[in-house]
mmCIF file of C-alpha atoms and ligand atoms in Angstrom:
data_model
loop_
_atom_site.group_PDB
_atom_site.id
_atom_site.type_symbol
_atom_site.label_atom_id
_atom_site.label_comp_id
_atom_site.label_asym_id
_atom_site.label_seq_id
_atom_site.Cartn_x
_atom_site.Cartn_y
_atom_site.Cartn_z
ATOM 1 C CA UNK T 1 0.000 0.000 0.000
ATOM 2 C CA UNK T 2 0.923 3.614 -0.529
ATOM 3 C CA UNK T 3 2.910 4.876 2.403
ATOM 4 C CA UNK T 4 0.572 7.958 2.895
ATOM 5 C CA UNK T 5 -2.853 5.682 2.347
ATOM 6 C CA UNK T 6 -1.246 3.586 5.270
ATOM 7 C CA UNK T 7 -0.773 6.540 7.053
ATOM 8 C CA UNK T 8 -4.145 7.768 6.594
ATOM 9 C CA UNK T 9 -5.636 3.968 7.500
ATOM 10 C CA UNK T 10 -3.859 4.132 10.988
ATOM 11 C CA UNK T 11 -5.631 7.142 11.579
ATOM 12 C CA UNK T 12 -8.817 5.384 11.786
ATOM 13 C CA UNK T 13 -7.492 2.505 13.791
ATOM 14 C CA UNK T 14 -7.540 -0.014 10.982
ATOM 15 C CA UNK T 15 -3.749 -0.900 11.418
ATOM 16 C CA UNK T 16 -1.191 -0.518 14.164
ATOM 17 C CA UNK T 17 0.956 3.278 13.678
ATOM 18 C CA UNK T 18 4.179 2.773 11.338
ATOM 19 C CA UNK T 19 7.432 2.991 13.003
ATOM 20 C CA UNK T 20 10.016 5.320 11.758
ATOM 21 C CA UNK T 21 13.895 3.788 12.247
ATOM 22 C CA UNK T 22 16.236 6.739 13.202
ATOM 23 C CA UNK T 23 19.307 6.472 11.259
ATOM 24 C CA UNK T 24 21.695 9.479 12.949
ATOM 25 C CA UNK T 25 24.968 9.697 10.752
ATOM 26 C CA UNK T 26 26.161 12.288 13.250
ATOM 27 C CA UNK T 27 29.277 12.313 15.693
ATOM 28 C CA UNK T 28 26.758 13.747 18.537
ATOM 29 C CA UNK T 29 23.225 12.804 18.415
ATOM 30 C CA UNK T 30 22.444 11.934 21.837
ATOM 31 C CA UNK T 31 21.850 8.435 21.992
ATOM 32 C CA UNK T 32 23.730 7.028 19.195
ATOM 33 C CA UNK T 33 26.412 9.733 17.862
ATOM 34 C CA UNK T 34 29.748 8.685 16.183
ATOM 35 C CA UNK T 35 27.671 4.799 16.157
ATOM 36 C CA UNK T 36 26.883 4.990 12.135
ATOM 37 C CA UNK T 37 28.865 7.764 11.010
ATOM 38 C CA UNK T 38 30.379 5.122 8.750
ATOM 39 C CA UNK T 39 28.428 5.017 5.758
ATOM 40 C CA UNK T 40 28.752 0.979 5.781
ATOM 41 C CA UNK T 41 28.133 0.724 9.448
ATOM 42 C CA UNK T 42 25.222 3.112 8.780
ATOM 43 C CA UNK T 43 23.689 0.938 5.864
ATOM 44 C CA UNK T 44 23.709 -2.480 7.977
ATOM 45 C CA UNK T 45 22.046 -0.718 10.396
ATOM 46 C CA UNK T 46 19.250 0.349 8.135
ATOM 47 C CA UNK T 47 19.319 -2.631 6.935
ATOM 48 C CA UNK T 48 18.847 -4.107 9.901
ATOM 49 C CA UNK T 49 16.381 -2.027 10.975
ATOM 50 C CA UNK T 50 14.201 -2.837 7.476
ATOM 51 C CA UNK T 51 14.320 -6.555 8.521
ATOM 52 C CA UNK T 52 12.970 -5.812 11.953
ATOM 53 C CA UNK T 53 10.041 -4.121 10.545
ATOM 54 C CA UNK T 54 10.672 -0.584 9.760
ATOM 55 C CA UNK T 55 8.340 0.914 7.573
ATOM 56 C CA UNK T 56 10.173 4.331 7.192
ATOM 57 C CA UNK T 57 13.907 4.662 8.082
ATOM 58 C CA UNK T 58 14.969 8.718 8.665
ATOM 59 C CA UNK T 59 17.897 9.571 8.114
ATOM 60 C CA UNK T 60 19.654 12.660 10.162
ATOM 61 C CA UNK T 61 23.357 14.100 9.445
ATOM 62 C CA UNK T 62 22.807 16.656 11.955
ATOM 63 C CA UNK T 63 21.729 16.498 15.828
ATOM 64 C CA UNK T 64 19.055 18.783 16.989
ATOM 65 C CA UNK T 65 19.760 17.600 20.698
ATOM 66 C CA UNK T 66 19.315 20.353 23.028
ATOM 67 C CA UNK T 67 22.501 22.873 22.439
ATOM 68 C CA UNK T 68 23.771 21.441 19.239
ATOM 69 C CA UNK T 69 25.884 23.323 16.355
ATOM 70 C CA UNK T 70 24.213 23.412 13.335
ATOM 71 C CA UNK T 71 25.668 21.656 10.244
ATOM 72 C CA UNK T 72 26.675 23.084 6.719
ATOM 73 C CA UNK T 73 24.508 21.352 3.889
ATOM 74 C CA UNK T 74 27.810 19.978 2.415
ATOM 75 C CA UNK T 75 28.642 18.000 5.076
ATOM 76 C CA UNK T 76 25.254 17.026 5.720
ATOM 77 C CA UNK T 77 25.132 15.578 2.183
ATOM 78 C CA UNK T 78 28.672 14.289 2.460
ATOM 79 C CA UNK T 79 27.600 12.198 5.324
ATOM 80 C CA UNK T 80 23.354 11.434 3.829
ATOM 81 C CA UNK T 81 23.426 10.871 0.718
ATOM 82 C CA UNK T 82 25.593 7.901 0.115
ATOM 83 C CA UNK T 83 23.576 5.983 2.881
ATOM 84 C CA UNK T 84 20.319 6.876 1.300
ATOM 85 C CA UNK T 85 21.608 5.501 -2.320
ATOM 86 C CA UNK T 86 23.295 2.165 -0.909
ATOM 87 C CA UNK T 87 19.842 1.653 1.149
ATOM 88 C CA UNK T 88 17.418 2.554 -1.947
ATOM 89 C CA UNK T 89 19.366 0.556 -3.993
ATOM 90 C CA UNK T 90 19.205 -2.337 -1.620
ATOM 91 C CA UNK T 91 15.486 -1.995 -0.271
ATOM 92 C CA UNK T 92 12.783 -0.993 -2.727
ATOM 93 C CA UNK T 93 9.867 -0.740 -0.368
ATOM 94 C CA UNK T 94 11.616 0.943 2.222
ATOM 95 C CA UNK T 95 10.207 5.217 2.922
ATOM 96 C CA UNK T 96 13.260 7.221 3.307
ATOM 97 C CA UNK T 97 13.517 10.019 5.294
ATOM 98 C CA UNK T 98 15.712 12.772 5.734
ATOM 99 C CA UNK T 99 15.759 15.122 8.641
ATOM 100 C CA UNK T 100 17.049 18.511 7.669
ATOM 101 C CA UNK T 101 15.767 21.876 7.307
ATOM 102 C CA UNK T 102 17.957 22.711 4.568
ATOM 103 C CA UNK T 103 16.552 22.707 0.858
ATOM 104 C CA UNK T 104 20.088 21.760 -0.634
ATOM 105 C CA UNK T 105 20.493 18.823 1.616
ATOM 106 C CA UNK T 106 16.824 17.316 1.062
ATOM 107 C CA UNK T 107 17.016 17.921 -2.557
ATOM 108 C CA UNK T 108 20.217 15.914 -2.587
ATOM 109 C CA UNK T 109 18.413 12.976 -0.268
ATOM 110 C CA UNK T 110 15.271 13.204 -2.821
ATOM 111 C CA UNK T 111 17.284 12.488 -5.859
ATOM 112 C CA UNK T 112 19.104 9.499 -3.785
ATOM 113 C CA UNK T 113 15.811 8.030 -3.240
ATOM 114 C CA UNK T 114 14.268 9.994 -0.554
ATOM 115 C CA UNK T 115 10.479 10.773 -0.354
ATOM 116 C CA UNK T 116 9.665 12.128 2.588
ATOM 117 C CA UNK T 117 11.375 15.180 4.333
ATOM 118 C CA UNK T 118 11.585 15.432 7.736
ATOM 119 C CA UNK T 119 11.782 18.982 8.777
ATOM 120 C CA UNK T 120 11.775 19.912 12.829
ATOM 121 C CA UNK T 121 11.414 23.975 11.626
ATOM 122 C CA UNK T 122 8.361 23.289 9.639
ATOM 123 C CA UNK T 123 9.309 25.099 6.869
ATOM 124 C CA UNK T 124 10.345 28.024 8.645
ATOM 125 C CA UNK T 125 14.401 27.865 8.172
ATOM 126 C CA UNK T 126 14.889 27.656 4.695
ATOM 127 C CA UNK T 127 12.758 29.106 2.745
ATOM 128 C CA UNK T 128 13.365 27.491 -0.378
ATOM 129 C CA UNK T 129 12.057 23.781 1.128
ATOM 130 C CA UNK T 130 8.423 24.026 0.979
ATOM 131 C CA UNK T 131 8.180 25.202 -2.388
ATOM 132 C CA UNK T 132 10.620 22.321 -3.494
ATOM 133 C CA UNK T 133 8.678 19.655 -1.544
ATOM 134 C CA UNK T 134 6.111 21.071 -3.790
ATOM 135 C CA UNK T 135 7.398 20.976 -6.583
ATOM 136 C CA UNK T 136 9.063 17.031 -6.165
ATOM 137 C CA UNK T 137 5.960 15.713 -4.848
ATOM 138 C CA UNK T 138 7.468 14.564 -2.018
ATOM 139 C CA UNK T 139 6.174 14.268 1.896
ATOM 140 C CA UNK T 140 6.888 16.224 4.813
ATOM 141 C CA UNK T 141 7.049 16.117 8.282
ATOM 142 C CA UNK T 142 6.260 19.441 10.143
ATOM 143 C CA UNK T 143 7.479 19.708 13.814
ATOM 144 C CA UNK T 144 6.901 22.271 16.605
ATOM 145 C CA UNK T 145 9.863 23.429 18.384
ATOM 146 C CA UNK T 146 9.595 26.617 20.615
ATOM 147 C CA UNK T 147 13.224 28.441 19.726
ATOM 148 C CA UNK T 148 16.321 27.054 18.158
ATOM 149 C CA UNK T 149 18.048 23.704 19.086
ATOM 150 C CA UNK T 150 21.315 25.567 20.391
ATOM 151 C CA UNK T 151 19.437 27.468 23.277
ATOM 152 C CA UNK T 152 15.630 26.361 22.840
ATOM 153 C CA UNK T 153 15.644 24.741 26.425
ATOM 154 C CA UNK T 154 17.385 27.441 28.089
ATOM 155 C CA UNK T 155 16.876 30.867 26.505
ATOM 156 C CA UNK T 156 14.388 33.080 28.608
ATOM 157 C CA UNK T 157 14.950 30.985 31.674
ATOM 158 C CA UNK T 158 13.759 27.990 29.786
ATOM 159 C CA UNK T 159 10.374 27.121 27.444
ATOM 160 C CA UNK T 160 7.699 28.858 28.466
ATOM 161 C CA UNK T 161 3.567 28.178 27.449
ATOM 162 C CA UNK T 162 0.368 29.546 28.846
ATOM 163 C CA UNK T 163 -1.050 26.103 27.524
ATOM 164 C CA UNK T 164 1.466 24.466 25.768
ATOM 165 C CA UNK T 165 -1.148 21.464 23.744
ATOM 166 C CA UNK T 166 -3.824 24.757 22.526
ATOM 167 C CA UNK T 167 -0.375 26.418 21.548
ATOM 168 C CA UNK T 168 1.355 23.704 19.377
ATOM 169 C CA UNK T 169 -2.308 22.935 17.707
ATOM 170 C CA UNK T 170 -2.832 26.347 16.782
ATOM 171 C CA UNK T 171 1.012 26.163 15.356
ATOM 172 C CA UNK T 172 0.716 22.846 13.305
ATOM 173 C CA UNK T 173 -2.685 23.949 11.833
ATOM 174 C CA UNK T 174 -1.029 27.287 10.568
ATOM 175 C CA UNK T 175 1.772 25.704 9.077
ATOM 176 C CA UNK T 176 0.002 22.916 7.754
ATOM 177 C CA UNK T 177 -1.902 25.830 6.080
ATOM 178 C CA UNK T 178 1.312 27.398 5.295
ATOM 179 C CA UNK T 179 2.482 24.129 3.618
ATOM 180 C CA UNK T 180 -0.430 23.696 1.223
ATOM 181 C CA UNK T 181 -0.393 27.047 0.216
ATOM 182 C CA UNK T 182 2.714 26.705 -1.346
ATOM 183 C CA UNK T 183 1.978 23.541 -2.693
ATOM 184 C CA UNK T 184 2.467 20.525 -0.954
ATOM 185 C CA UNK T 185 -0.627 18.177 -1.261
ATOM 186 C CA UNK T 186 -2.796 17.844 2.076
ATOM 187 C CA UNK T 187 -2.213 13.808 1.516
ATOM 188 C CA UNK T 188 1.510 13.976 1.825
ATOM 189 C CA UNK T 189 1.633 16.374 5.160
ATOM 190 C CA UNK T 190 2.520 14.408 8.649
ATOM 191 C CA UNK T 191 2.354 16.519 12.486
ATOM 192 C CA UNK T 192 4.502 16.652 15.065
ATOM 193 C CA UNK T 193 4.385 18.149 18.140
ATOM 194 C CA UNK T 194 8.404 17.884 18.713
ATOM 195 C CA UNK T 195 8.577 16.379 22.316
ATOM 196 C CA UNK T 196 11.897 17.876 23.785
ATOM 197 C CA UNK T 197 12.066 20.652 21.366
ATOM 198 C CA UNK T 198 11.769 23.541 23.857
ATOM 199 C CA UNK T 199 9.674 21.900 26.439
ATOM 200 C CA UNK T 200 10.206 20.721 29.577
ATOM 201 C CA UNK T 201 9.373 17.608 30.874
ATOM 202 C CA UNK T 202 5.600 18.658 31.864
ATOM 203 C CA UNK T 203 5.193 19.848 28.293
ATOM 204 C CA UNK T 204 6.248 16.755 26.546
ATOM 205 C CA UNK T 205 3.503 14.641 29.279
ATOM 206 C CA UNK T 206 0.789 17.385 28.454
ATOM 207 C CA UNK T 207 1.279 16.562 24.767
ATOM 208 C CA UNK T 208 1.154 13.145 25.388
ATOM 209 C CA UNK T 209 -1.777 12.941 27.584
ATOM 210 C CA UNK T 210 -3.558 14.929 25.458
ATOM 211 C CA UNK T 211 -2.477 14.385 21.832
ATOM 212 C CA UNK T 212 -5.868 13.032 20.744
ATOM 213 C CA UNK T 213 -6.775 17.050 20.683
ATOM 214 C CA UNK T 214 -3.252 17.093 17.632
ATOM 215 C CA UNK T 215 -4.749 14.150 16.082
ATOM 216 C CA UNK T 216 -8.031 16.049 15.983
ATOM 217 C CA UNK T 217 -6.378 18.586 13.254
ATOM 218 C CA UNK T 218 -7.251 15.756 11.051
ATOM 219 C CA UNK T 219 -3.516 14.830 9.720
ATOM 220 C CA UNK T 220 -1.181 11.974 10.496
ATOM 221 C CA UNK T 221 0.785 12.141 13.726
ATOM 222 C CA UNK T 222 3.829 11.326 14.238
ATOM 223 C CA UNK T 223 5.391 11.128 17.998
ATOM 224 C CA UNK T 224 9.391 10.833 18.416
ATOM 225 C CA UNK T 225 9.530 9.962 22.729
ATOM 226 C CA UNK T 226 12.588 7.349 21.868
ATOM 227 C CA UNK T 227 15.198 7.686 24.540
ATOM 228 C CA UNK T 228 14.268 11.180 25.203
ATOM 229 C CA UNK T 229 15.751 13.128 28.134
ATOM 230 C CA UNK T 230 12.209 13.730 29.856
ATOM 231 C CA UNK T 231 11.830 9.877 29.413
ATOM 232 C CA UNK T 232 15.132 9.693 31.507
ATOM 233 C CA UNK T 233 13.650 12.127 33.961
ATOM 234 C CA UNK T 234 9.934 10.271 35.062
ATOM 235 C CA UNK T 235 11.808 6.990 34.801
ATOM 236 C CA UNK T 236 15.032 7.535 36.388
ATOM 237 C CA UNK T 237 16.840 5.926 33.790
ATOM 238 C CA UNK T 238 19.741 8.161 33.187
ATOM 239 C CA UNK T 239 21.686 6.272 30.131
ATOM 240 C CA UNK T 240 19.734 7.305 26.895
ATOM 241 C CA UNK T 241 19.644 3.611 25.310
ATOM 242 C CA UNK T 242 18.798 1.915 28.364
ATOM 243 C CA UNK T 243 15.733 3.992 28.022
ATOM 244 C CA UNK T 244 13.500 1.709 26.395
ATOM 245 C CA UNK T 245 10.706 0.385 29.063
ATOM 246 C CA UNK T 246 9.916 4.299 29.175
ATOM 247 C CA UNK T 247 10.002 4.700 25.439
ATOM 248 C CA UNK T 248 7.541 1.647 24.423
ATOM 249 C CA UNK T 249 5.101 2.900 27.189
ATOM 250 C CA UNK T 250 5.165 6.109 25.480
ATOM 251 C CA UNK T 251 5.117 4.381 21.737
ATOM 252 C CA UNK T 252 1.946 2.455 23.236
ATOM 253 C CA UNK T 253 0.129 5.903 24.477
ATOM 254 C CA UNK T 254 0.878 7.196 21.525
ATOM 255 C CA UNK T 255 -1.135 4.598 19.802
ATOM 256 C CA UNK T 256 -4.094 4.694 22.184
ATOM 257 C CA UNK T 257 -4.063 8.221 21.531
ATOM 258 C CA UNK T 258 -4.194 8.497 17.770
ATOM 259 C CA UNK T 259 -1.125 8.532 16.244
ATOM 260 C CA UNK T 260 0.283 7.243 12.888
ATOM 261 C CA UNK T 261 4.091 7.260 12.829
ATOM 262 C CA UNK T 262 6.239 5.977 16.007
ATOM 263 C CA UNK T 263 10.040 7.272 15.783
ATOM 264 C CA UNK T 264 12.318 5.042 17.592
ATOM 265 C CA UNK T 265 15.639 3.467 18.019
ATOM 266 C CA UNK T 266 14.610 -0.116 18.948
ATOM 267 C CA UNK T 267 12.203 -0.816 15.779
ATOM 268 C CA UNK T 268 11.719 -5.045 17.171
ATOM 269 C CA UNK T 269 10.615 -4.314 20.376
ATOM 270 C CA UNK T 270 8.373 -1.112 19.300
ATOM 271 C CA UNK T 271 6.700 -2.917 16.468
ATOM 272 C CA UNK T 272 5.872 -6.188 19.263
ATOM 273 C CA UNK T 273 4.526 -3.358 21.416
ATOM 274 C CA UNK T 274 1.810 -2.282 18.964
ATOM 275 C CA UNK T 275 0.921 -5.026 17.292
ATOM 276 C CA UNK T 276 -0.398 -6.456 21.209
ATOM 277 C CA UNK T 277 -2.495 -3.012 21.289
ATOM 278 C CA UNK T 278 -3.543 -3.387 17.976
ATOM 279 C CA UNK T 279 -4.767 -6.986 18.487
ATOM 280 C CA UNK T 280 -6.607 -5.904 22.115
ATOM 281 C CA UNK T 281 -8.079 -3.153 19.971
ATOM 282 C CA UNK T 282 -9.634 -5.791 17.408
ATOM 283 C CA UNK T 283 -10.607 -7.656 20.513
ATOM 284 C CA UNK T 284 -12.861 -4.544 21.200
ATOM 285 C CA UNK T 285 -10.805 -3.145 23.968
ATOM 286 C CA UNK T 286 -10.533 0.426 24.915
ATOM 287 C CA UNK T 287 -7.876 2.716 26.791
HETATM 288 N N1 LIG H 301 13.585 14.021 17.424
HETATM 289 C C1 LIG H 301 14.904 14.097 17.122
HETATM 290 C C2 LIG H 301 15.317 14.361 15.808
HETATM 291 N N2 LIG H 301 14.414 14.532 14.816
HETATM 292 N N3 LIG H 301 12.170 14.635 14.103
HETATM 293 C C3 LIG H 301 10.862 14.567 14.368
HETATM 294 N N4 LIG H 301 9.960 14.752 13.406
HETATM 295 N N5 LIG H 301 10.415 14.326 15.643
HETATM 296 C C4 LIG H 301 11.260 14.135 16.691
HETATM 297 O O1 LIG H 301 10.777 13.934 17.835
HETATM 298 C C5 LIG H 301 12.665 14.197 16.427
HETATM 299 C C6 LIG H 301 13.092 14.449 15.098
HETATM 300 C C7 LIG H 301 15.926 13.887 18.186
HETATM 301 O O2 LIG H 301 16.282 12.542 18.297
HETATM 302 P P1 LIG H 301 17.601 11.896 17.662
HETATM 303 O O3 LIG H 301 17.550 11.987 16.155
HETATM 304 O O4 LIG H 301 17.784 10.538 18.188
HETATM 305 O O5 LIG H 301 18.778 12.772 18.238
HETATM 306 P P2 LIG H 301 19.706 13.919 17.606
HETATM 307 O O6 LIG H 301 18.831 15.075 17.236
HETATM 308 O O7 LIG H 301 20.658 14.235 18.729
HETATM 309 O O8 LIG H 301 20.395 13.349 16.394
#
């Protein structure tokens, strides 16, 4: 089926959400950085990551971890695009995504065999990417993030909403607006309310608790909790990859509550997680 019609069918509860692999060719992403930098250690882990299950893999050459430097679009393609051919060239049914707000970078990734663009500005850093998302036909994935990643959980005294679920609706809905307008079809447009991306913890659990309301704009969701620092903070789990009990109870909310793309770093285990909630679903439960 067409990635976006599956999309659109876990919307309405018909199938369990898709997960999302995260590829990071980065030395400094904060779970995994300097792990797949290697563009052959970063293809066997796609690779692997395909065989577990992965619907979409997303591929990121630059961190957006609280206080990180921002990359040049060279060496974000330096480091991208080979993984993206070897991985299109080996896996035909595989979505590729590629997380970066640069136009240059995601044009690159779309002629490697990209189709989906993963963007955590939402169109607002470059403005040359909407219009050539348009103009490919390609996806996108608009995020909320209050600031910029280098100081977005510490300028001001730290992120700062009156109510912080009303406040990322209103923003998705505008630049979901924003994003047809110039072009990009209503079909190929994903959500995200960017948990961590200038919030603190109680942010990211009002999001979660109440995400049906960002499901309600009508568009598929997609939720990125995996090994997340507020994870780390209500579990007491301080090592980011031995967050994973926190991260499949937030995968499995996230289902409950509506949405249609689960980001993660342990596809196996986060695919076993929702297919049980799918199944008590069919068996008429409810959450
Ligand atoms: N989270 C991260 C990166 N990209 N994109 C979307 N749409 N949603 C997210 O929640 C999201 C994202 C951060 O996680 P990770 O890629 O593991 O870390 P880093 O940014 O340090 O590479």
């Amino acid at each position: 089926m067409e990635f976006f019609a599956e999309c659109a069918d876990t919307c309405s509860g018909k199938g369990p959400p898709v997960v999302m692999g995260v590829l990071n060719v980065t030395p400094d992403s904060f779970s995994d950085g300097g792990v797949y930098l290697d563009t052959s250690a970063a293809v066997d882990r796609a690779e692997w990551m395909v065989d577990q299950g992965a619907r979409v893999v997303d591929v990121g050459a630059e961190s957006t971890r609280p206080g990180a430097e921002p990359v040049s679009a060279r060496e974000q393609i330096a480091r991208a695009v080979p993984v993206i051919r070897a991985l299109r060239r080996a896996h035909r049914q595989v979505v590729i995504s590629i997380d970066t707000r640069l136009a240059a970078v995601a044009d690159a990734a779309l002629d490697a065999g990209a189709e989906l663009v993963n963007d955590v500005s939402a169109l607002r850093d470059d403005p040359e990417l909407g219009p050539m998302i348009a103009r490919r036909g390609a996806g996108v994935v608009l995020m909320h993030m209050q600031g910029q990643p280098q100081t977005m959980q510490t300028a001001g005294g730290g992120p700062r909403y009156d109510d912080v679920v009303a406040e990322v609706k209103t923003f998705l809905a505008q630049r979901l607006e924003w994003a047809e307008s110039v072009g990009i079809d209503r079909s190929r447009i994903v959500l995200d309310p960017g948990l961590g991306f200038g919030k603190t913890v109680q942010h990211n659990l009002a999001l979660l608790a109440r995400l049906d309301e960002i499901v309600s704009l009508g568009s598929p969701v997609l939720i990125g909790a995996s090994r997340k620092s507020f994870v780390g903070q209500v579990t007491g789990v301080e090592v980011p990859a031995e967050r994973l009990a926190g991260s499949l109870a937030c995968a499995v909310w996230a289902a409950v509550k509506g949405a249609s793309i689960i980001r993660v770093h342990d596809v196996a285990q986060t695919i076993e997680a929702l297919r049980m909630i799918h199944g008590l679903r069919g068996a008429g439960g409810h959450v």
